[in-house]
Amino acid sequence: MPLALLALAIGAFGIGTTEFVISGLLPGIAAEFGVSIPTAGFLTTGYALGVVIGAPVLAILGGRVSRKRMLMALMGLFVAGNALSAAAPVFSLMLAGRIVASLAHGAFFGIGSIVAAELVAPQKKAGAIAMMFTGLTTANVVGVPLGTLLGQNAGWRATFFVIAGLGLLAVFGIAALVPPMPRPERTRVAGELAAFRNPQVLLAMGMTVLGFGGVFTMSTYITPMMTDVTGYAPSSVTWLLVLFGLGMVAGNLIGGRFADRALMPMLYTALSGLAIVLALLPLAAHDKLAAAVAVPLIGGFGFATVPPLQKRVLDQTADAPTLASAVNIGAFNLGNAMAAWLGGVVIAAGFGYTAPNWVGAAMTGTALLLALLSATLERRAGAAPRPESAEPAAPAAPAYAREA
């Protein structure tokens, strides 16, 4: 794999850390600004909305410059947002900093996926995308725990200053390691929007929202489920989250590796496994060992869907992939928000802390049905899905990929 993917992974690590570390820092932030915990929770909601809005807007604007320069600009925006959050004297500016940082999220992963795929030979594209997303999954294992620990000992502002420093490192890494790439051919906004008339693109995004969203019905409510139902001490939740993160890392790499060989079968396997484990977790949650096994499996099956889903969108929008790729990243976050909301609804209805997992199983099962429908429509169109290894010999990678 090209060394340039390391620079993209560093950027992904910083983005993943700032997205998820806020959960462990909320009490300190709320106390310093004199706001309630629910009010401080807008720092999470605002970030998610910023991702959904920023992904398409910045992806369209990015069509006017080279992708390398756009990635550097996006990380510059990320640095500015986190620096503003770190130095904010009032809560409103802290929230503004979170939104500024989030605007870069979707477009960075969307454009970064295209760049990663272009850096390697065609039969290695999903693996390259997975390598970039490894930064995001590793953030949950390393970045979030260390960021929370730093915030608890040196203050939450120190955490955001360090994250801003990671963003600067990514800017320099992209400048030094990502090879010069030709500016994408000028594509009109109408051309980018035309991709959404392709039913396969819409089906892929539906799989993204429902399939990956199922993961967050568990992860959002993991603390009350594991303490009130399973019987773990609150201090044990930390290592359960580490297990979840390790599952994410493994699933992401496995998904990328096998999606390059047989994309749709990999997707069927990951979605089926995720739906089954989520459906069984309400029973497994009553046993500590069973619950500890289920948590990393959910992380693994969930993130095994990410490389094939992202590559599926790129494959279906080869002529104008930028906007669709970025919007699909927003779809991941939309699924997360939907899953958290639906999970809260069933808990509020009195079904208990394990009930969100049934919601997640239903969401993931629906995503599997969409995957089967997508393959059926493709076969009827005379282009049955097949492992890329069975296709004619792929053309050689571009010169800048071989040099990297």
GROMACS .gro file of C-alpha atoms in nm:
model
  404
    1MET     CA    1   0.000   0.000   0.000
    2PRO     CA    2   0.131   0.351  -0.082
    3LEU     CA    3   0.277   0.551   0.206
    4ALA     CA    4   0.038   0.832   0.111
    5LEU     CA    5  -0.241   0.633   0.274
    6LEU     CA    6  -0.069   0.696   0.609
    7ALA     CA    7  -0.135   1.069   0.573
    8LEU     CA    8  -0.502   1.003   0.502
    9ALA     CA    9  -0.521   0.765   0.799
   10ILE     CA   10  -0.372   1.033   1.030
   11GLY     CA   11  -0.643   1.275   0.919
   12ALA     CA   12  -0.906   1.006   0.975
   13PHE     CA   13  -0.761   0.937   1.322
   14GLY     CA   14  -0.796   1.303   1.419
   15ILE     CA   15  -1.151   1.323   1.285
   16GLY     CA   16  -1.254   1.003   1.462
   17THR     CA   17  -1.105   1.123   1.789
   18THR     CA   18  -1.278   1.461   1.788
   19GLU     CA   19  -1.612   1.305   1.689
   20PHE     CA   20  -1.629   1.050   1.972
   21VAL     CA   21  -1.412   1.194   2.253
   22ILE     CA   22  -1.678   1.452   2.335
   23SER     CA   23  -1.882   1.188   2.520
   24GLY     CA   24  -1.616   1.149   2.788
   25LEU     CA   25  -1.561   1.526   2.820
   26LEU     CA   26  -1.922   1.645   2.846
   27PRO     CA   27  -1.937   1.670   3.229
   28GLY     CA   28  -1.628   1.891   3.245
   29ILE     CA   29  -1.745   2.111   2.956
   30ALA     CA   30  -2.093   2.150   3.106
   31ALA     CA   31  -1.947   2.242   3.444
   32GLU     CA   32  -1.707   2.504   3.305
   33PHE     CA   33  -1.971   2.679   3.094
   34GLY     CA   34  -2.247   2.641   3.353
   35VAL     CA   35  -2.486   2.451   3.124
   36SER     CA   36  -2.675   2.127   3.174
   37ILE     CA   37  -2.557   1.794   3.039
   38PRO     CA   38  -2.845   1.783   2.784
   39THR     CA   39  -2.745   2.131   2.664
   40ALA     CA   40  -2.384   2.022   2.636
   41GLY     CA   41  -2.514   1.730   2.432
   42PHE     CA   42  -2.578   1.977   2.148
   43LEU     CA   43  -2.202   1.952   2.088
   44THR     CA   44  -2.269   1.601   1.957
   45THR     CA   45  -2.589   1.686   1.771
   46GLY     CA   46  -2.435   1.994   1.612
   47TYR     CA   47  -2.137   1.793   1.495
   48ALA     CA   48  -2.359   1.530   1.331
   49LEU     CA   49  -2.567   1.792   1.152
   50GLY     CA   50  -2.250   1.965   1.034
   51VAL     CA   51  -2.130   1.640   0.878
   52VAL     CA   52  -2.457   1.589   0.690
   53ILE     CA   53  -2.464   1.949   0.562
   54GLY     CA   54  -2.094   1.997   0.500
   55ALA     CA   55  -2.042   1.677   0.300
   56PRO     CA   56  -2.234   1.775  -0.016
   57VAL     CA   57  -2.159   2.149  -0.001
   58LEU     CA   58  -1.781   2.117   0.032
   59ALA     CA   59  -1.769   1.823  -0.210
   60ILE     CA   60  -1.926   2.045  -0.477
   61LEU     CA   61  -1.692   2.334  -0.399
   62GLY     CA   62  -1.399   2.094  -0.405
   63GLY     CA   63  -1.463   2.012  -0.768
   64ARG     CA   64  -1.286   2.335  -0.865
   65VAL     CA   65  -0.945   2.242  -0.719
   66SER     CA   66  -0.720   1.937  -0.720
   67ARG     CA   67  -0.817   1.669  -0.472
   68LYS     CA   68  -0.483   1.692  -0.292
   69ARG     CA   69  -0.528   2.065  -0.229
   70MET     CA   70  -0.888   2.009  -0.125
   71LEU     CA   71  -0.784   1.750   0.132
   72MET     CA   72  -0.529   1.994   0.274
   73ALA     CA   73  -0.791   2.270   0.286
   74LEU     CA   74  -1.039   2.042   0.462
   75MET     CA   75  -0.785   1.951   0.728
   76GLY     CA   76  -0.708   2.321   0.769
   77LEU     CA   77  -1.077   2.378   0.838
   78PHE     CA   78  -1.067   2.089   1.085
   79VAL     CA   79  -0.770   2.247   1.265
   80ALA     CA   80  -0.944   2.585   1.285
   81GLY     CA   81  -1.261   2.432   1.429
   82ASN     CA   82  -1.082   2.237   1.700
   83ALA     CA   83  -0.863   2.534   1.791
   84LEU     CA   84  -1.176   2.747   1.828
   85SER     CA   85  -1.333   2.481   2.050
   86ALA     CA   86  -1.020   2.464   2.265
   87ALA     CA   87  -1.002   2.842   2.316
   88ALA     CA   88  -1.376   2.920   2.330
   89PRO     CA   89  -1.462   3.156   2.619
   90VAL     CA   90  -1.837   3.081   2.599
   91PHE     CA   91  -2.045   2.776   2.512
   92SER     CA   92  -2.182   2.923   2.188
   93LEU     CA   93  -1.830   2.958   2.046
   94MET     CA   94  -1.747   2.606   2.160
   95LEU     CA   95  -2.049   2.483   1.964
   96ALA     CA   96  -1.946   2.693   1.665
   97GLY     CA   97  -1.601   2.534   1.672
   98ARG     CA   98  -1.754   2.186   1.674
   99ILE     CA   99  -1.969   2.269   1.372
  100VAL     CA  100  -1.675   2.420   1.182
  101ALA     CA  101  -1.468   2.107   1.245
  102SER     CA  102  -1.755   1.880   1.144
  103LEU     CA  103  -1.796   2.049   0.805
  104ALA     CA  104  -1.469   1.889   0.696
  105HIS     CA  105  -1.567   1.539   0.808
  106GLY     CA  106  -1.787   1.412   0.527
  107ALA     CA  107  -1.599   1.576   0.242
  108PHE     CA  108  -1.262   1.453   0.376
  109PHE     CA  109  -1.372   1.090   0.386
  110GLY     CA  110  -1.563   1.124   0.060
  111ILE     CA  111  -1.275   1.279  -0.137
  112GLY     CA  112  -1.019   1.076   0.058
  113SER     CA  113  -1.191   0.755  -0.052
  114ILE     CA  114  -1.154   0.859  -0.415
  115VAL     CA  115  -0.788   0.951  -0.368
  116ALA     CA  116  -0.712   0.627  -0.181
  117ALA     CA  117  -0.874   0.424  -0.459
  118GLU     CA  118  -0.675   0.611  -0.725
  119LEU     CA  119  -0.345   0.546  -0.549
  120VAL     CA  120  -0.362   0.170  -0.612
  121ALA     CA  121  -0.440  -0.078  -0.886
  122PRO     CA  122  -0.813  -0.134  -0.952
  123GLN     CA  123  -0.821  -0.475  -0.779
  124LYS     CA  124  -0.696  -0.318  -0.452
  125LYS     CA  125  -0.933  -0.023  -0.420
  126ALA     CA  126  -1.146  -0.150  -0.130
  127GLY     CA  127  -0.832  -0.240   0.065
  128ALA     CA  128  -0.695   0.111   0.014
  129ILE     CA  129  -1.022   0.266   0.133
  130ALA     CA  130  -1.009   0.037   0.439
  131MET     CA  131  -0.654   0.152   0.517
  132MET     CA  132  -0.774   0.513   0.531
  133PHE     CA  133  -1.069   0.418   0.754
  134THR     CA  134  -0.828   0.233   0.984
  135GLY     CA  135  -0.744   0.577   1.122
  136LEU     CA  136  -1.109   0.622   1.219
  137THR     CA  137  -1.139   0.280   1.383
  138THR     CA  138  -0.806   0.316   1.565
  139ALA     CA  139  -0.928   0.644   1.708
  140ASN     CA  140  -1.189   0.451   1.905
  141VAL     CA  141  -0.924   0.221   2.051
  142VAL     CA  142  -0.647   0.473   2.116
  143GLY     CA  143  -0.751   0.832   2.047
  144VAL     CA  144  -1.076   0.845   2.244
  145PRO     CA  145  -0.945   0.678   2.566
  146LEU     CA  146  -0.626   0.886   2.564
  147GLY     CA  147  -0.818   1.203   2.479
  148THR     CA  148  -1.060   1.139   2.764
  149LEU     CA  149  -0.773   1.067   3.004
  150LEU     CA  150  -0.593   1.385   2.899
  151GLY     CA  151  -0.911   1.587   2.941
  152GLN     CA  152  -0.973   1.449   3.288
  153ASN     CA  153  -0.619   1.527   3.404
  154ALA     CA  154  -0.520   1.841   3.211
  155GLY     CA  155  -0.861   1.984   3.124
  156TRP     CA  156  -1.080   1.930   2.819
  157ARG     CA  157  -0.921   2.224   2.636
  158ALA     CA  158  -0.591   2.037   2.622
  159THR     CA  159  -0.761   1.751   2.438
  160PHE     CA  160  -0.888   1.978   2.161
  161PHE     CA  161  -0.550   2.153   2.126
  162VAL     CA  162  -0.385   1.812   2.077
  163ILE     CA  163  -0.650   1.716   1.821
  164ALA     CA  164  -0.581   2.041   1.635
  165GLY     CA  165  -0.214   1.940   1.635
  166LEU     CA  166  -0.306   1.605   1.480
  167GLY     CA  167  -0.487   1.797   1.207
  168LEU     CA  168  -0.174   2.000   1.134
  169LEU     CA  169   0.028   1.678   1.115
  170ALA     CA  170  -0.222   1.545   0.860
  171VAL     CA  171  -0.191   1.864   0.652
  172PHE     CA  172   0.187   1.828   0.636
  173GLY     CA  173   0.158   1.455   0.570
  174ILE     CA  174  -0.079   1.507   0.279
  175ALA     CA  175   0.146   1.778   0.137
  176ALA     CA  176   0.454   1.556   0.158
  177LEU     CA  177   0.321   1.208   0.083
  178VAL     CA  178   0.020   1.235  -0.146
  179PRO     CA  179   0.157   1.258  -0.500
  180PRO     CA  180   0.053   1.538  -0.735
  181MET     CA  181  -0.272   1.435  -0.895
  182PRO     CA  182  -0.442   1.586  -1.198
  183ARG     CA  183  -0.734   1.814  -1.130
  184PRO     CA  184  -1.058   1.621  -1.183
  185GLU     CA  185  -1.233   1.701  -1.507
  186ARG     CA  186  -1.474   1.989  -1.467
  187THR     CA  187  -1.807   1.836  -1.375
  188ARG     CA  188  -2.121   2.045  -1.352
  189VAL     CA  189  -2.333   2.021  -1.040
  190ALA     CA  190  -2.606   1.873  -1.257
  191GLY     CA  191  -2.367   1.597  -1.358
  192GLU     CA  192  -2.287   1.516  -0.994
  193LEU     CA  193  -2.657   1.520  -0.904
  194ALA     CA  194  -2.735   1.291  -1.197
  195ALA     CA  195  -2.563   1.009  -1.008
  196PHE     CA  196  -2.857   1.005  -0.768
  197ARG     CA  197  -3.091   0.903  -1.048
  198ASN     CA  198  -2.912   0.568  -1.051
  199PRO     CA  199  -3.120   0.326  -0.838
  200GLN     CA  200  -2.803   0.136  -0.744
  201VAL     CA  201  -2.657   0.450  -0.583
  202LEU     CA  202  -2.974   0.507  -0.380
  203LEU     CA  203  -2.985   0.142  -0.275
  204ALA     CA  204  -2.621   0.157  -0.165
  205MET     CA  205  -2.691   0.465   0.046
  206GLY     CA  206  -2.997   0.297   0.194
  207MET     CA  207  -2.773   0.006   0.294
  208THR     CA  208  -2.534   0.256   0.452
  209VAL     CA  209  -2.803   0.428   0.660
  210LEU     CA  210  -2.973   0.110   0.779
  211GLY     CA  211  -2.683  -0.135   0.792
  212PHE     CA  212  -2.423   0.072   0.971
  213GLY     CA  213  -2.688   0.253   1.173
  214GLY     CA  214  -2.772  -0.077   1.340
  215VAL     CA  215  -2.433  -0.067   1.514
  216PHE     CA  216  -2.525   0.252   1.698
  217THR     CA  217  -2.841   0.110   1.852
  218MET     CA  218  -2.600  -0.092   2.065
  219SER     CA  219  -2.306   0.146   2.107
  220THR     CA  220  -2.518   0.449   2.203
  221TYR     CA  221  -2.672   0.269   2.500
  222ILE     CA  222  -2.389   0.031   2.584
  223THR     CA  223  -2.319   0.186   2.927
  224PRO     CA  224  -2.668   0.149   3.083
  225MET     CA  225  -2.712  -0.193   2.919
  226MET     CA  226  -2.383  -0.332   3.049
  227THR     CA  227  -2.420  -0.186   3.399
  228ASP     CA  228  -2.794  -0.224   3.465
  229VAL     CA  229  -2.859  -0.549   3.276
  230THR     CA  230  -2.530  -0.737   3.248
  231GLY     CA  231  -2.402  -0.632   3.588
  232TYR     CA  232  -2.064  -0.485   3.495
  233ALA     CA  233  -1.922  -0.212   3.712
  234PRO     CA  234  -1.916   0.134   3.549
  235SER     CA  235  -1.536   0.118   3.540
  236SER     CA  236  -1.555  -0.194   3.322
  237VAL     CA  237  -1.730  -0.011   3.041
  238THR     CA  238  -1.395   0.136   2.934
  239TRP     CA  239  -1.243  -0.198   2.844
  240LEU     CA  240  -1.568  -0.310   2.682
  241LEU     CA  241  -1.539  -0.004   2.456
  242VAL     CA  242  -1.179  -0.102   2.382
  243LEU     CA  243  -1.303  -0.448   2.276
  244PHE     CA  244  -1.564  -0.277   2.059
  245GLY     CA  245  -1.293  -0.063   1.900
  246LEU     CA  246  -1.067  -0.362   1.836
  247GLY     CA  247  -1.358  -0.533   1.662
  248MET     CA  248  -1.404  -0.224   1.446
  249VAL     CA  249  -1.037  -0.224   1.343
  250ALA     CA  250  -1.042  -0.594   1.253
  251GLY     CA  251  -1.375  -0.573   1.071
  252ASN     CA  252  -1.265  -0.274   0.865
  253LEU     CA  253  -0.947  -0.448   0.746
  254ILE     CA  254  -1.124  -0.777   0.675
  255GLY     CA  255  -1.405  -0.599   0.491
  256GLY     CA  256  -1.157  -0.414   0.273
  257ARG     CA  257  -0.957  -0.725   0.193
  258PHE     CA  258  -1.247  -0.945   0.093
  259ALA     CA  259  -1.451  -0.671  -0.078
  260ASP     CA  260  -1.175  -0.652  -0.338
  261ARG     CA  261  -1.231  -1.021  -0.411
  262ALA     CA  262  -1.611  -1.044  -0.391
  263LEU     CA  263  -1.784  -0.723  -0.288
  264MET     CA  264  -2.149  -0.828  -0.264
  265PRO     CA  265  -2.082  -1.165  -0.091
  266MET     CA  266  -1.870  -0.975   0.164
  267LEU     CA  267  -2.160  -0.736   0.218
  268TYR     CA  268  -2.411  -1.020   0.258
  269THR     CA  269  -2.186  -1.188   0.517
  270ALA     CA  270  -2.126  -0.873   0.720
  271LEU     CA  271  -2.490  -0.764   0.725
  272SER     CA  272  -2.614  -1.114   0.810
  273GLY     CA  273  -2.363  -1.152   1.092
  274LEU     CA  274  -2.446  -0.810   1.233
  275ALA     CA  275  -2.822  -0.874   1.227
  276ILE     CA  276  -2.782  -1.211   1.400
  277VAL     CA  277  -2.556  -1.082   1.680
  278LEU     CA  278  -2.779  -0.780   1.742
  279ALA     CA  279  -3.085  -1.006   1.759
  280LEU     CA  280  -2.915  -1.236   2.010
  281LEU     CA  281  -2.766  -0.962   2.229
  282PRO     CA  282  -3.083  -0.906   2.439
  283LEU     CA  283  -3.034  -1.266   2.557
  284ALA     CA  284  -2.653  -1.252   2.572
  285ALA     CA  285  -2.667  -0.930   2.775
  286HIS     CA  286  -2.768  -1.131   3.082
  287ASP     CA  287  -2.432  -1.311   3.085
  288LYS     CA  288  -2.104  -1.122   3.127
  289LEU     CA  289  -1.894  -1.349   2.907
  290ALA     CA  290  -2.152  -1.368   2.628
  291ALA     CA  291  -2.193  -0.991   2.632
  292ALA     CA  292  -1.816  -0.938   2.618
  293VAL     CA  293  -1.801  -1.162   2.309
  294ALA     CA  294  -2.096  -0.994   2.138
  295VAL     CA  295  -1.964  -0.638   2.171
  296PRO     CA  296  -1.651  -0.677   1.951
  297LEU     CA  297  -1.848  -0.894   1.705
  298ILE     CA  298  -2.091  -0.606   1.651
  299GLY     CA  299  -1.801  -0.368   1.597
  300GLY     CA  300  -1.638  -0.614   1.358
  301PHE     CA  301  -1.941  -0.698   1.145
  302GLY     CA  302  -2.048  -0.333   1.147
  303PHE     CA  303  -1.722  -0.192   1.015
  304ALA     CA  304  -1.678  -0.479   0.771
  305THR     CA  305  -1.961  -0.311   0.578
  306VAL     CA  306  -1.780   0.025   0.544
  307PRO     CA  307  -1.522  -0.046   0.266
  308PRO     CA  308  -1.765  -0.242   0.044
  309LEU     CA  309  -2.042   0.016   0.085
  310GLN     CA  310  -1.810   0.306   0.003
  311LYS     CA  311  -1.660   0.122  -0.293
  312ARG     CA  312  -2.007   0.025  -0.414
  313VAL     CA  313  -2.096   0.394  -0.442
  314LEU     CA  314  -1.768   0.473  -0.621
  315ASP     CA  315  -1.823   0.187  -0.865
  316GLN     CA  316  -2.171   0.313  -0.950
  317THR     CA  317  -2.063   0.677  -0.998
  318ALA     CA  318  -1.735   0.640  -1.184
  319ASP     CA  319  -1.795   0.946  -1.404
  320ALA     CA  320  -1.883   1.185  -1.119
  321PRO     CA  321  -1.801   1.024  -0.783
  322THR     CA  322  -1.716   1.322  -0.561
  323LEU     CA  323  -2.060   1.431  -0.443
  324ALA     CA  324  -2.202   1.079  -0.409
  325SER     CA  325  -1.897   0.962  -0.216
  326ALA     CA  326  -1.924   1.252   0.029
  327VAL     CA  327  -2.301   1.213   0.067
  328ASN     CA  328  -2.254   0.846   0.149
  329ILE     CA  329  -2.030   0.949   0.440
  330GLY     CA  330  -2.314   1.173   0.555
  331ALA     CA  331  -2.542   0.870   0.524
  332PHE     CA  332  -2.331   0.686   0.783
  333ASN     CA  333  -2.389   0.972   1.027
  334LEU     CA  334  -2.758   0.992   0.938
  335GLY     CA  335  -2.788   0.623   1.021
  336ASN     CA  336  -2.610   0.682   1.352
  337ALA     CA  337  -2.850   0.961   1.447
  338MET     CA  338  -3.157   0.759   1.341
  339ALA     CA  339  -3.040   0.456   1.537
  340ALA     CA  340  -2.976   0.657   1.854
  341TRP     CA  341  -3.319   0.821   1.827
  342LEU     CA  342  -3.508   0.496   1.765
  343GLY     CA  343  -3.319   0.329   2.048
  344GLY     CA  344  -3.423   0.609   2.280
  345VAL     CA  345  -3.785   0.573   2.170
  346VAL     CA  346  -3.807   0.205   2.265
  347ILE     CA  347  -3.631   0.265   2.596
  348ALA     CA  348  -3.869   0.550   2.679
  349ALA     CA  349  -4.159   0.320   2.590
  350GLY     CA  350  -4.052   0.092   2.873
  351PHE     CA  351  -3.896  -0.196   2.680
  352GLY     CA  352  -3.564  -0.175   2.864
  353TYR     CA  353  -3.200  -0.110   2.774
  354THR     CA  354  -3.164  -0.423   2.560
  355ALA     CA  355  -3.457  -0.333   2.329
  356PRO     CA  356  -3.256  -0.102   2.101
  357ASN     CA  357  -3.069  -0.409   1.979
  358TRP     CA  358  -3.391  -0.547   1.831
  359VAL     CA  359  -3.428  -0.217   1.646
  360GLY     CA  360  -3.073  -0.251   1.522
  361ALA     CA  361  -3.136  -0.608   1.404
  362ALA     CA  362  -3.443  -0.490   1.211
  363MET     CA  363  -3.248  -0.204   1.052
  364THR     CA  364  -2.962  -0.432   0.949
  365GLY     CA  365  -3.198  -0.700   0.821
  366THR     CA  366  -3.365  -0.438   0.602
  367ALA     CA  367  -3.024  -0.334   0.470
  368LEU     CA  368  -2.958  -0.698   0.379
  369LEU     CA  369  -3.284  -0.706   0.183
  370LEU     CA  370  -3.175  -0.391  -0.001
  371ALA     CA  371  -2.844  -0.560  -0.086
  372LEU     CA  372  -3.026  -0.861  -0.229
  373LEU     CA  373  -3.259  -0.632  -0.425
  374SER     CA  374  -2.959  -0.441  -0.560
  375ALA     CA  375  -2.796  -0.762  -0.683
  376THR     CA  376  -3.122  -0.882  -0.837
  377LEU     CA  377  -3.171  -0.558  -1.031
  378GLU     CA  378  -2.810  -0.574  -1.147
  379ARG     CA  379  -2.855  -0.928  -1.275
  380ARG     CA  380  -3.174  -0.833  -1.456
  381ALA     CA  381  -2.987  -0.547  -1.621
  382GLY     CA  382  -2.744  -0.801  -1.760
  383ALA     CA  383  -2.453  -0.709  -1.532
  384ALA     CA  384  -2.454  -0.970  -1.260
  385PRO     CA  385  -2.220  -0.886  -0.966
  386ARG     CA  386  -1.906  -1.097  -0.968
  387PRO     CA  387  -1.575  -1.103  -0.784
  388GLU     CA  388  -1.333  -0.857  -0.936
  389SER     CA  389  -1.074  -1.134  -0.956
  390ALA     CA  390  -1.298  -1.299  -1.218
  391GLU     CA  391  -1.301  -0.991  -1.438
  392PRO     CA  392  -1.056  -0.936  -1.726
  393ALA     CA  393  -0.709  -0.836  -1.625
  394ALA     CA  394  -0.717  -0.492  -1.472
  395PRO     CA  395  -0.520  -0.211  -1.632
  396ALA     CA  396  -0.201  -0.106  -1.466
  397ALA     CA  397  -0.221   0.146  -1.185
  398PRO     CA  398  -0.158   0.509  -1.284
  399ALA     CA  399   0.198   0.631  -1.278
  400TYR     CA  400   0.161   0.825  -0.955
  401ALA     CA  401   0.025   0.511  -0.784
  402ARG     CA  402   0.323   0.300  -0.897
  403GLU     CA  403   0.565   0.569  -0.783
  404ALA     CA  404   0.396   0.593  -0.443
   0.00000   0.00000   0.00000
